[in-house]
């Protein structure tokens, strides 16, 4: 039996569907990802699965418990690392952990040991008795990660755990999260970084506008690009107008702007490259580099939606 | 008990906030001190005095008309009734014109409540002045003081309960609502919701924390009142505690209610003040209600603060018992129930 089973899960906010008929099954011990741009409905999904937001429609069971009738039992089993910090600034790191531990029924010596263990895990053992308000952003981030682990949950929800971190800090968090999984915890991670989903997750559901538009292992998702090739264009000042012109070029299936320039999906890379260069010189866009790249999850998203994850 | 864990956390945060401690304890004490020192006498505006006219001669009527032009006379039939009302603290004084007043056999009597201090003295002087103006030096007036258990007016009678109620409500309203609003903003509310605790545990913890802080305030205010300002509590201290408990719950309920429809600390503080200031100024917390115009005295009765103040003074100054203050207690309790019911009903349980 899957540890998470959601069917037809839907949430409507003011007439708009934030999550739209979601079906999801996550196996015990699995590392599952929800990949999608801002506003795709990832946090709303996590809130419903974690019992704190009532679905408009649909059913969810967690380890066989229904979220509507057995919220308390479910809350004992799950840990949540919310996208925004949830820490008391006026309490110390250890007091924050102790408080949430006690709310989950962890007490006494067991609580003390667990607090030390978690603080060591995120290298905050020397700051255990300092008020959180004296912490740097990075330290708060690390503490926020482990508060949701205080009661040794079987299922962990990580909502965009690396958003806003620099690449080095992100790597450190990735290593940390991998250690959570090696302890046998089932993980549902949400992210809008395709590298993150690719690197960490065994299966990924790609979400857009409340809907799951693809669901498979990262490798198979990338293979689903099929015969299409990806042209990676590094260029500056690519306007919307240029992008629209580009999309009309012969052989271009999809094109989208990235932070570095453009990605173009095509069945005939060599011919299209020449056309892209011609268009760029007419439009006055300076191309820094141009090459055929390995497909990424981003390209899968572009293929399915015509946009990038950052749009 | 998760409620205790939640309340303990909030109390700990509260005691680390020096600013909160100042507004909760030091500022009200400052108010009590300033008002107690500054107000030893007040001007007379619309002072109600009872009149019993048992001599129907034109002289007696003209004399009472003269008094009525300065004071507000209210006629009663029965001497015993008039005296009882003075003794009960309902009016400050009564003028009694006995039969045989006009023939010079009997003097008029002015019965006044000595425990009302400077205010009572002012009334006596006014009556005395009018009488001299009317009759000349040979005044047919006997002045007779009565008092309940309290012999001397002490401003602390007014300002310990007055400022006490005001500041317990103020801190209850602002601190309880701000704590809830801050938890929502800081994302900690969401984490509390994610814990396997009962639905009411979170608000229960905040209510308990608010109640404990309010209890500490009351202890400090009355402690300073008794030991520094010489406040005498004539009636039962248990009754003072009972009234205080209701006042504290009123403050906590106010905070709960305000947290349900405000989104920022500033809005919560503004909403609290918008309730507490009128409810203090107009209901006799800042100034004895007797010096206010008659219609204002009726308006005062719509505020729970008026009934709380009444109950406190009935116990502290007049030594009244539970049965006698029951109507005032019931009025305060009614407001407590309404605040709590609305506050919990409108409470938003989703993050
Ligand atoms: N409490 C809410 N009220 C109204 N709209 C909301 C609320 N929460 C989220 N939304 C809307 O639902 C959509 C999905 O939001 P969210 O689940 O936060 O997306 P994501 O986490 O993928 O960025 C967005 O359009 C957002 O504006
Ligand atoms: Mg989100």
XYZ file of C-alpha atoms and ligand atoms in Angstrom:
690
model
C 0.000 0.000 0.000
C 1.260 3.450 -0.900
C 1.998 5.747 2.065
C 0.391 8.698 0.262
C -2.688 8.202 -1.883
C -4.478 11.201 -3.300
C -7.377 11.033 -5.707
C -9.039 13.894 -7.526
C -7.494 16.293 -4.993
C -8.732 19.804 -5.743
C -8.536 23.177 -4.003
C -10.443 26.194 -5.230
C -9.501 29.662 -3.956
C -11.929 32.423 -4.915
C -13.183 30.486 -7.925
C -9.664 29.663 -9.168
C -8.339 26.117 -9.032
C -4.994 26.214 -7.203
C -4.850 22.412 -7.329
C -6.863 20.655 -10.004
C -7.865 16.959 -9.816
C -4.513 15.718 -8.593
C -3.895 11.948 -8.453
C -0.795 10.834 -6.603
C 0.648 7.689 -5.083
C 3.906 7.688 -3.170
C 5.456 4.408 -2.018
C 6.990 3.945 1.391
C 10.692 4.856 1.389
C 10.408 6.697 -1.910
C 11.945 10.101 -2.664
C 9.220 11.878 -4.599
C 9.366 15.321 -6.177
C 6.790 17.922 -7.172
C 8.457 20.165 -9.741
C 6.718 23.279 -10.963
C 6.992 27.053 -11.304
C 5.785 29.531 -8.680
C 2.038 29.357 -8.291
C 1.795 25.820 -9.703
C 0.013 24.678 -6.548
C 2.846 22.820 -4.789
C 2.463 24.427 -1.358
C -1.309 24.117 -1.535
C -0.887 20.399 -2.270
C 1.493 19.984 0.678
C -0.906 21.869 2.970
C -3.764 19.528 2.049
C -1.669 16.356 2.311
C -0.415 17.494 5.718
C -4.000 17.979 7.042
C -3.894 21.751 7.605
C -5.907 22.797 4.560
C -9.310 21.336 3.764
C -9.576 20.163 0.147
C -12.476 21.454 -1.918
C -12.808 17.978 -3.417
C -11.068 14.630 -3.470
C -9.672 12.132 -1.004
C -6.307 11.646 0.638
C -5.041 8.827 2.804
C -1.686 8.886 4.550
C -0.505 5.449 5.721
C -4.122 4.357 5.392
C -5.526 7.201 7.516
C -8.049 9.557 5.973
C -6.992 13.226 6.290
C -10.498 14.359 7.168
C -11.177 11.872 9.942
C -7.730 11.024 11.317
C -5.761 14.248 11.142
C -4.238 13.691 14.591
C -2.896 10.223 13.785
C -1.476 11.529 10.522
C 0.236 14.465 12.261
C 2.106 12.035 14.479
C 3.538 10.328 11.379
C 4.447 13.316 9.258
C 7.037 16.054 9.489
C 6.747 19.272 7.512
C 9.414 21.783 6.595
C 7.341 24.748 5.462
C 8.490 27.047 2.689
C 8.518 30.009 5.079
C 10.402 29.807 8.373
C 8.313 28.776 11.338
C 10.567 29.665 14.256
C 10.180 31.641 17.467
C 12.743 34.451 17.283
C 12.563 35.019 21.021
C 13.357 31.407 21.867
C 16.738 29.737 21.533
C 17.440 27.049 18.954
C 17.170 24.335 21.587
C 13.957 25.841 23.029
C 12.342 25.897 19.586
C 13.148 22.225 19.089
C 12.038 21.352 22.619
C 8.730 23.167 22.213
C 7.760 21.462 18.958
C 9.076 18.172 20.304
C 6.798 18.420 23.326
C 3.812 19.319 21.146
C 4.498 16.022 19.361
C 4.749 14.139 22.621
C 8.555 13.764 22.689
C 9.702 14.294 26.281
C 12.536 14.035 28.747
C 15.817 12.309 27.962
C 14.679 11.215 24.526
C 13.906 14.815 23.613
C 17.277 16.006 24.884
C 19.184 13.419 22.869
C 17.180 14.175 19.735
C 17.770 17.941 20.074
C 21.537 17.428 20.354
C 21.521 15.041 17.422
C 19.607 17.410 15.139
C 21.608 20.497 16.121
C 24.819 18.581 15.387
C 23.397 17.500 12.045
C 23.047 21.146 10.961
C 26.172 22.344 12.788
C 24.316 24.495 15.257
C 25.381 22.645 18.410
C 27.491 25.639 19.539
C 24.535 27.999 19.120
C 21.979 25.788 20.868
C 21.337 28.325 23.617
C 21.344 31.486 21.514
C 18.122 33.256 20.621
C 17.052 32.570 17.043
C 16.795 36.313 16.401
C 20.599 36.489 16.602
C 20.948 33.895 13.814
C 21.964 34.584 10.213
C 19.539 33.700 7.429
C 21.492 30.539 6.664
C 21.428 29.380 10.279
C 17.681 29.960 10.514
C 17.276 27.996 7.319
C 19.175 25.039 8.743
C 17.275 25.112 12.011
C 13.972 25.353 10.134
C 14.919 22.167 8.261
C 15.356 20.054 11.358
C 12.438 21.323 13.473
C 10.153 19.173 11.316
C 12.274 16.109 12.164
C 12.147 16.371 15.943
C 9.577 13.575 16.338
C 11.260 11.205 13.848
C 8.493 11.304 11.226
C 7.982 8.453 8.766
C 6.928 10.836 6.011
C 8.619 14.179 5.466
C 7.297 17.076 3.388
C 9.996 19.485 2.233
C 8.442 22.565 0.632
C 11.080 24.313 -1.495
C 13.865 23.590 0.992
C 16.594 25.364 -0.997
C 14.770 28.366 -2.432
C 16.826 31.492 -1.927
C 20.044 29.662 -1.024
C 23.334 30.201 -2.850
C 24.640 27.197 -4.855
C 27.088 26.141 -2.146
C 24.491 26.185 0.610
C 22.101 24.353 -1.693
C 24.608 21.521 -2.131
C 24.983 21.239 1.633
C 21.204 20.989 2.040
C 21.028 18.348 -0.671
C 23.544 16.205 1.182
C 21.584 16.689 4.390
C 18.308 15.696 2.755
C 19.926 12.567 1.305
C 20.869 11.580 4.831
C 17.234 11.980 5.940
C 16.230 9.515 3.246
C 18.939 7.009 4.083
C 17.346 6.778 7.537
C 14.275 5.278 5.885
C 12.087 8.391 5.756
C 9.713 8.778 2.826
C 10.179 12.219 1.332
C 7.942 14.490 -0.712
C 9.974 17.447 -1.927
C 8.670 20.422 -3.850
C 10.936 22.629 -5.899
C 11.116 24.867 -8.904
C 14.786 23.936 -9.495
C 14.946 21.213 -12.106
C 18.517 20.251 -11.076
C 17.249 19.637 -7.565
C 14.429 17.337 -8.653
C 16.761 15.584 -11.074
C 19.514 15.051 -8.492
C 17.393 14.015 -5.503
C 14.149 12.451 -6.634
C 13.380 8.913 -7.731
C 10.111 10.025 -9.293
C 8.995 13.501 -10.239
C 5.546 14.900 -10.895
C 5.745 18.007 -13.027
C 3.032 20.481 -12.036
C 1.677 23.492 -13.823
C -1.408 25.551 -12.966
C -2.619 23.046 -10.427
C -2.316 20.015 -12.676
C 0.212 17.189 -12.901
C 1.288 17.263 -16.523
C 3.906 14.475 -16.389
C 4.978 11.905 -13.830
C 7.928 9.543 -14.065
C 11.563 9.048 -13.088
C 13.811 11.958 -14.111
C 15.639 9.763 -16.631
C 12.455 8.606 -18.325
C 11.012 12.114 -18.303
C 14.100 13.391 -20.092
C 13.895 10.530 -22.563
C 10.297 11.577 -23.293
C 11.724 14.491 -25.237
C 12.175 11.719 -27.820
C 13.603 12.705 -31.137
C 13.709 16.366 -30.254
C 17.055 18.012 -29.686
C 17.791 20.948 -27.406
C 19.650 24.011 -28.583
C 21.054 26.081 -25.756
C 21.577 29.696 -26.774
C 23.543 32.020 -24.509
C 22.544 35.516 -25.431
C 21.709 38.855 -23.901
C 18.705 41.096 -24.462
C 16.323 38.539 -25.888
C 13.029 40.409 -26.103
C 9.552 38.963 -26.171
C 9.286 40.066 -29.777
C 12.428 38.152 -30.775
C 11.127 35.094 -28.943
C 7.866 35.229 -30.898
C 9.748 35.564 -34.186
C 11.884 32.597 -33.204
C 8.854 30.459 -32.462
C 7.661 31.019 -36.031
C 10.916 29.735 -37.563
C 10.679 26.517 -39.559
C 11.652 23.471 -37.484
C 11.224 25.165 -34.087
C 8.808 23.158 -31.941
C 9.163 25.074 -28.680
C 11.286 27.971 -27.496
C 11.549 29.646 -24.131
C 13.662 32.274 -22.429
C 15.966 31.242 -19.593
C 18.138 33.383 -17.344
C 21.088 32.819 -19.695
C 19.266 33.218 -22.989
C 17.106 30.701 -24.813
C 16.347 27.025 -25.123
C 14.930 25.764 -28.398
C 13.433 22.300 -28.989
C 13.665 21.002 -32.547
C 13.809 17.738 -34.506
C 16.542 19.195 -36.765
C 19.176 21.000 -34.688
C 21.726 21.759 -37.377
C 19.311 23.521 -39.758
C 17.584 25.419 -36.995
C 20.850 26.657 -35.507
C 21.637 28.457 -38.757
C 18.176 30.040 -38.777
C 18.550 31.158 -35.168
C 21.860 32.864 -35.942
C 20.332 34.656 -38.932
C 17.327 35.824 -36.931
C 19.555 37.027 -34.104
C 21.728 39.117 -36.379
C 18.627 40.723 -37.989
C 17.169 41.474 -34.568
C 20.467 42.810 -33.209
C 20.773 40.142 -30.523
C 24.345 39.206 -29.680
C 24.838 35.453 -29.295
C 27.619 34.428 -26.907
C 27.422 30.708 -27.524
C 25.256 28.148 -29.223
C 25.294 24.388 -28.777
C 23.236 21.222 -28.719
C 22.650 20.291 -25.083
C 21.562 17.216 -23.157
C 17.838 17.411 -22.388
C 17.002 18.459 -18.835
C 13.759 18.416 -16.868
C 13.491 22.062 -17.845
C 13.256 20.983 -21.481
C 10.531 18.531 -20.575
C 8.648 21.419 -19.011
C 9.261 23.618 -22.052
C 8.040 20.853 -24.327
C 4.840 20.445 -22.328
C 4.048 24.096 -21.620
C 6.146 26.290 -23.892
C 7.491 28.112 -20.785
C 10.426 27.731 -18.445
C 10.094 26.952 -14.769
C 11.079 30.515 -13.906
C 8.370 32.173 -16.025
C -1.090 18.860 28.850
C -0.218 20.589 25.610
C -2.063 23.731 26.715
C 0.537 24.204 29.444
C 3.387 23.729 26.962
C 1.853 26.325 24.660
C 1.154 28.814 27.456
C 4.630 28.259 28.919
C 6.249 29.089 25.602
C 4.215 32.288 25.256
C 4.957 33.354 28.839
C 8.670 32.790 28.283
C 8.585 34.969 25.174
C 6.575 37.596 27.061
C 9.082 37.848 29.905
C 11.924 38.327 27.413
C 10.207 41.401 25.975
C 11.223 44.390 28.128
C 8.896 46.739 26.289
C 5.943 44.466 26.989
C 6.909 44.308 30.656
C 7.009 48.104 30.816
C 3.525 48.541 29.348
C 2.116 45.712 31.416
C 3.425 46.654 34.835
C 5.404 49.897 35.026
C 3.194 52.130 32.912
C -0.063 51.364 34.767
C 1.695 51.942 38.100
C 2.866 55.273 36.783
C -0.723 56.163 35.847
C -2.038 55.103 39.242
C 0.595 57.247 40.948
C 0.085 60.322 38.804
C -3.715 60.258 39.067
C -3.657 59.521 42.780
C -1.369 62.465 43.454
C -3.055 64.870 41.071
C -6.692 64.279 41.933
C -7.482 65.239 45.440
C -10.376 67.548 44.528
C -12.680 67.803 41.560
C -14.991 70.426 40.158
C -18.682 69.852 40.615
C -20.707 69.252 37.518
C -24.293 68.140 37.801
C -24.085 66.761 41.307
C -27.105 64.759 42.355
C -28.383 65.293 45.921
C -31.543 63.821 47.436
C -34.185 66.025 49.037
C -36.892 64.958 51.511
C -39.463 67.688 52.002
C -41.678 67.098 55.048
C -42.554 70.753 55.519
C -44.680 72.148 52.721
C -44.366 75.826 53.544
C -43.391 78.323 50.812
C -40.126 79.023 52.695
C -39.065 75.377 52.540
C -39.972 75.125 48.846
C -38.094 78.313 47.984
C -35.040 77.087 49.901
C -35.014 73.807 47.995
C -35.446 75.703 44.696
C -32.369 77.729 45.586
C -30.405 74.518 46.188
C -31.804 73.036 42.980
C -30.408 75.939 40.975
C -26.877 74.781 41.789
C -27.242 71.099 42.541
C -29.542 68.568 40.933
C -32.125 67.726 43.560
C -34.024 64.493 43.389
C -37.102 64.211 45.592
C -37.674 61.176 47.754
C -40.458 60.611 50.267
C -38.817 58.679 52.986
C -35.999 59.846 55.307
C -34.762 56.304 55.948
C -34.644 55.647 52.204
C -32.602 58.824 51.617
C -30.145 57.953 54.375
C -29.779 54.417 53.087
C -28.941 55.666 49.599
C -26.220 57.920 50.991
C -24.821 55.093 53.061
C -24.869 52.810 50.045
C -22.817 55.232 48.024
C -25.570 55.824 45.476
C -25.659 59.568 46.123
C -23.192 61.744 47.937
C -25.685 63.602 50.177
C -29.309 64.162 51.126
C -31.072 67.305 52.419
C -33.903 66.616 54.843
C -36.491 69.298 55.697
C -38.396 68.039 58.735
C -41.940 69.153 59.726
C -41.688 72.295 61.793
C -38.808 73.686 59.763
C -40.619 76.878 58.747
C -41.802 77.585 62.287
C -38.184 77.421 63.428
C -38.673 74.389 65.672
C -36.489 72.103 63.612
C -33.343 72.572 61.534
C -32.789 71.089 58.088
C -30.329 68.183 57.994
C -27.625 67.537 55.468
C -26.492 63.918 55.518
C -23.363 63.231 53.440
C -20.975 60.413 52.755
C -17.652 61.264 54.287
C -15.816 58.512 52.415
C -16.305 60.455 49.193
C -13.594 62.824 50.350
C -13.061 66.154 48.674
C -16.070 65.613 46.475
C -18.311 65.313 49.548
C -16.705 68.398 51.127
C -17.492 70.378 48.013
C -21.155 69.395 48.252
C -21.289 70.355 51.926
C -19.761 73.734 51.140
C -22.222 74.361 48.341
C -25.239 73.499 50.519
C -23.842 75.507 53.388
C -23.183 78.475 51.112
C -26.685 78.425 49.611
C -28.223 78.105 53.073
C -26.298 81.128 54.413
C -27.284 83.132 51.343
C -30.920 82.218 51.907
C -31.283 82.510 55.653
C -28.410 84.766 56.699
C -26.097 83.930 59.536
C -28.612 82.041 61.667
C -28.550 78.952 59.439
C -31.158 76.377 60.317
C -28.924 73.595 59.009
C -27.315 70.703 60.795
C -24.602 68.956 58.902
C -24.296 65.310 59.698
C -21.704 63.007 58.239
C -22.286 59.355 57.699
C -19.933 56.886 56.220
C -19.811 53.267 55.305
C -16.884 51.253 56.461
C -14.479 53.675 54.807
C -13.749 56.763 56.870
C -11.413 58.717 54.680
C -11.365 59.269 50.943
C -8.265 57.768 49.431
C -7.580 58.409 45.733
C -6.296 54.835 45.518
C -9.945 53.705 45.875
C -10.499 55.242 42.476
C -7.223 54.744 40.700
C -6.085 51.260 41.685
C -9.241 49.599 40.345
C -9.738 52.299 37.670
C -6.298 52.214 36.086
C -6.100 48.526 36.929
C -9.162 47.630 34.858
C -8.028 49.885 32.046
C -4.539 48.423 31.827
C -5.604 44.803 32.262
C -7.978 45.301 29.322
C -5.368 47.178 27.340
C -2.682 44.521 27.787
C -5.163 41.671 27.370
C -6.483 43.209 24.166
C -3.136 44.149 22.651
C -0.844 41.382 23.905
C -3.140 38.415 23.333
C -4.082 39.549 19.835
C -0.504 40.516 18.936
C 0.817 37.149 20.037
C -1.690 35.364 17.817
C -1.033 37.711 14.892
C 2.737 37.337 15.310
C 2.462 33.562 15.354
C 0.585 33.711 12.064
C 3.167 36.061 10.556
C 6.188 34.142 11.825
C 4.822 30.885 10.443
C 4.888 29.298 13.882
C 1.084 29.109 13.907
C 1.319 26.722 10.959
C 3.807 24.574 12.868
C 1.451 24.475 15.862
C -1.381 23.403 13.563
C 0.826 20.599 12.239
C 1.236 19.141 15.721
C -1.079 16.370 16.914
C -2.904 18.604 19.398
C -6.582 19.319 19.865
C -8.166 22.144 17.959
C -8.645 24.316 21.033
C -5.196 23.707 22.514
C -3.559 26.577 20.678
C -6.110 29.223 21.636
C -6.373 27.573 25.055
C -2.645 28.081 25.588
C -2.868 31.729 24.571
C -5.889 32.264 26.833
C -4.037 30.697 29.749
C -0.936 32.804 29.121
C -3.078 35.955 28.934
C -4.870 35.007 32.131
C -1.604 34.467 34.005
C -0.156 37.791 32.867
C -3.396 39.563 33.870
C -3.305 37.892 37.288
C 0.234 39.128 37.817
C -0.874 42.648 36.861
C -3.747 42.616 39.337
C -1.493 41.312 42.106
C 1.070 44.018 41.436
C -1.495 46.836 41.215
C -3.370 45.889 44.378
C -0.110 45.064 46.156
C 1.233 48.532 45.433
C -2.186 50.034 46.236
C -2.340 48.422 49.649
C 1.282 48.646 50.707
C 2.325 51.925 49.080
C -0.865 53.984 48.796
C -2.563 52.683 51.929
C -5.594 51.289 50.098
C -7.892 49.531 52.569
C -10.008 46.704 51.272
C -13.082 46.755 53.478
C -14.858 43.810 51.922
C -13.697 40.326 51.092
C -10.409 39.874 49.262
C -11.884 36.771 47.650
C -14.530 38.951 46.043
C -11.824 41.308 44.775
C -10.129 38.246 43.284
C -13.398 37.120 41.699
C -14.028 40.523 40.116
C -10.407 40.604 38.956
C -10.731 37.176 37.356
C -13.713 38.423 35.339
C -11.879 41.599 34.336
C -8.846 39.571 33.200
C -11.075 37.225 31.182
C -12.711 40.297 29.661
C -9.267 41.476 28.520
C -8.259 38.070 27.165
C -11.613 37.730 25.379
C -11.118 41.188 23.875
C -7.699 40.098 22.571
C -9.122 36.909 21.118
C -11.911 38.820 19.384
C -9.570 41.482 18.012
C -7.148 38.860 16.657
C -10.017 37.454 14.597
C -10.462 40.573 12.495
C -7.103 42.325 12.464
C -4.061 41.333 10.426
C -1.306 43.461 11.957
C -0.097 44.387 15.397
C -0.766 48.073 14.695
C -4.370 47.394 13.763
C -4.806 45.209 16.843
C -3.399 47.882 19.100
C -5.566 50.552 17.476
C -8.715 48.461 17.798
C -7.980 47.730 21.450
C -7.473 51.399 22.244
C -10.614 52.342 20.364
C -12.525 50.169 22.801
C -10.572 50.635 26.017
C -10.215 54.437 26.087
C -13.921 55.279 25.765
C -14.778 52.374 28.037
C -12.439 53.851 30.638
C -13.048 57.583 30.315
C -16.828 57.350 30.006
C -17.419 54.618 32.549
C -15.837 56.223 35.585
C -12.371 54.671 35.501
C -10.547 57.980 35.143
C -12.886 60.200 37.156
C -15.597 59.376 39.646
C -18.765 58.962 37.659
C -20.696 61.352 39.993
C -19.105 64.420 38.464
C -20.367 63.622 34.990
C -23.630 64.963 33.538
C -26.679 62.778 34.108
C -27.050 61.483 30.562
C -23.379 60.489 30.541
C -23.979 58.524 33.703
C -26.617 56.518 31.849
C -24.342 55.978 28.850
C -21.648 54.652 31.191
C -23.833 51.670 32.036
C -23.446 50.161 28.565
C -19.762 49.503 29.261
C -18.612 46.374 31.139
C -15.950 48.576 32.700
C -18.640 50.559 34.546
C -19.993 47.400 36.153
C -16.534 46.112 36.993
C -15.624 49.435 38.612
C -18.887 49.430 40.541
C -18.264 45.933 41.815
C -14.717 46.779 42.895
C -15.790 49.916 44.744
C -18.753 48.212 46.364
C -16.396 45.623 47.822
C -13.348 47.775 48.513
C -15.066 50.925 49.851
C -18.475 49.792 51.036
C -17.709 46.230 52.077
C -20.610 44.781 50.134
C -21.119 41.045 49.760
C -21.502 38.641 46.871
C -25.290 38.971 46.610
C -25.152 42.743 46.461
C -22.527 42.848 43.710
C -24.052 39.929 41.798
C -25.822 42.156 39.234
C -22.544 43.946 38.415
C -20.703 40.625 38.177
C -23.397 39.240 35.896
C -23.063 42.244 33.586
C -19.286 41.758 33.301
C -19.675 37.983 32.878
C -22.157 38.587 30.057
C -19.569 40.612 28.155
C -16.927 37.937 28.848
C -19.183 35.283 27.313
C -19.941 37.406 24.253
C -16.251 38.223 23.668
C -15.172 34.595 24.008
C -17.996 33.194 21.909
C -17.352 35.653 19.064
C -13.569 35.351 19.382
C -13.561 31.566 19.152
C -16.252 31.495 16.478
C -14.364 33.899 14.209
C -10.930 32.387 14.931
C -9.228 31.305 11.687
C -7.915 27.782 12.070
C -6.141 27.574 8.716
C -2.603 28.814 8.264
N -4.748 31.178 0.870
C -4.876 31.432 -0.435
N -5.882 32.207 -0.877
C -6.018 32.474 -2.191
N -5.206 32.009 -3.150
C -4.174 31.228 -2.764
C -3.950 30.908 -1.395
N -2.852 30.119 -1.311
C -2.412 29.962 -2.582
N -3.201 30.625 -3.458
C -3.050 30.654 -4.919
O -2.989 29.332 -5.360
C -2.046 29.174 -6.382
C -1.023 28.120 -5.986
O -0.233 28.611 -4.911
P 0.883 27.732 -4.216
O 0.308 26.422 -3.834
O 1.468 28.547 -3.140
O 1.930 27.536 -5.392
P 3.447 27.083 -5.309
O 3.730 26.582 -3.949
O 3.564 26.031 -6.347
O 4.259 28.282 -5.657
C -1.437 30.535 -6.609
O -2.099 31.137 -7.688
C -1.730 31.273 -5.330
O -1.857 32.637 -5.573
Mg 5.135 27.217 -2.600
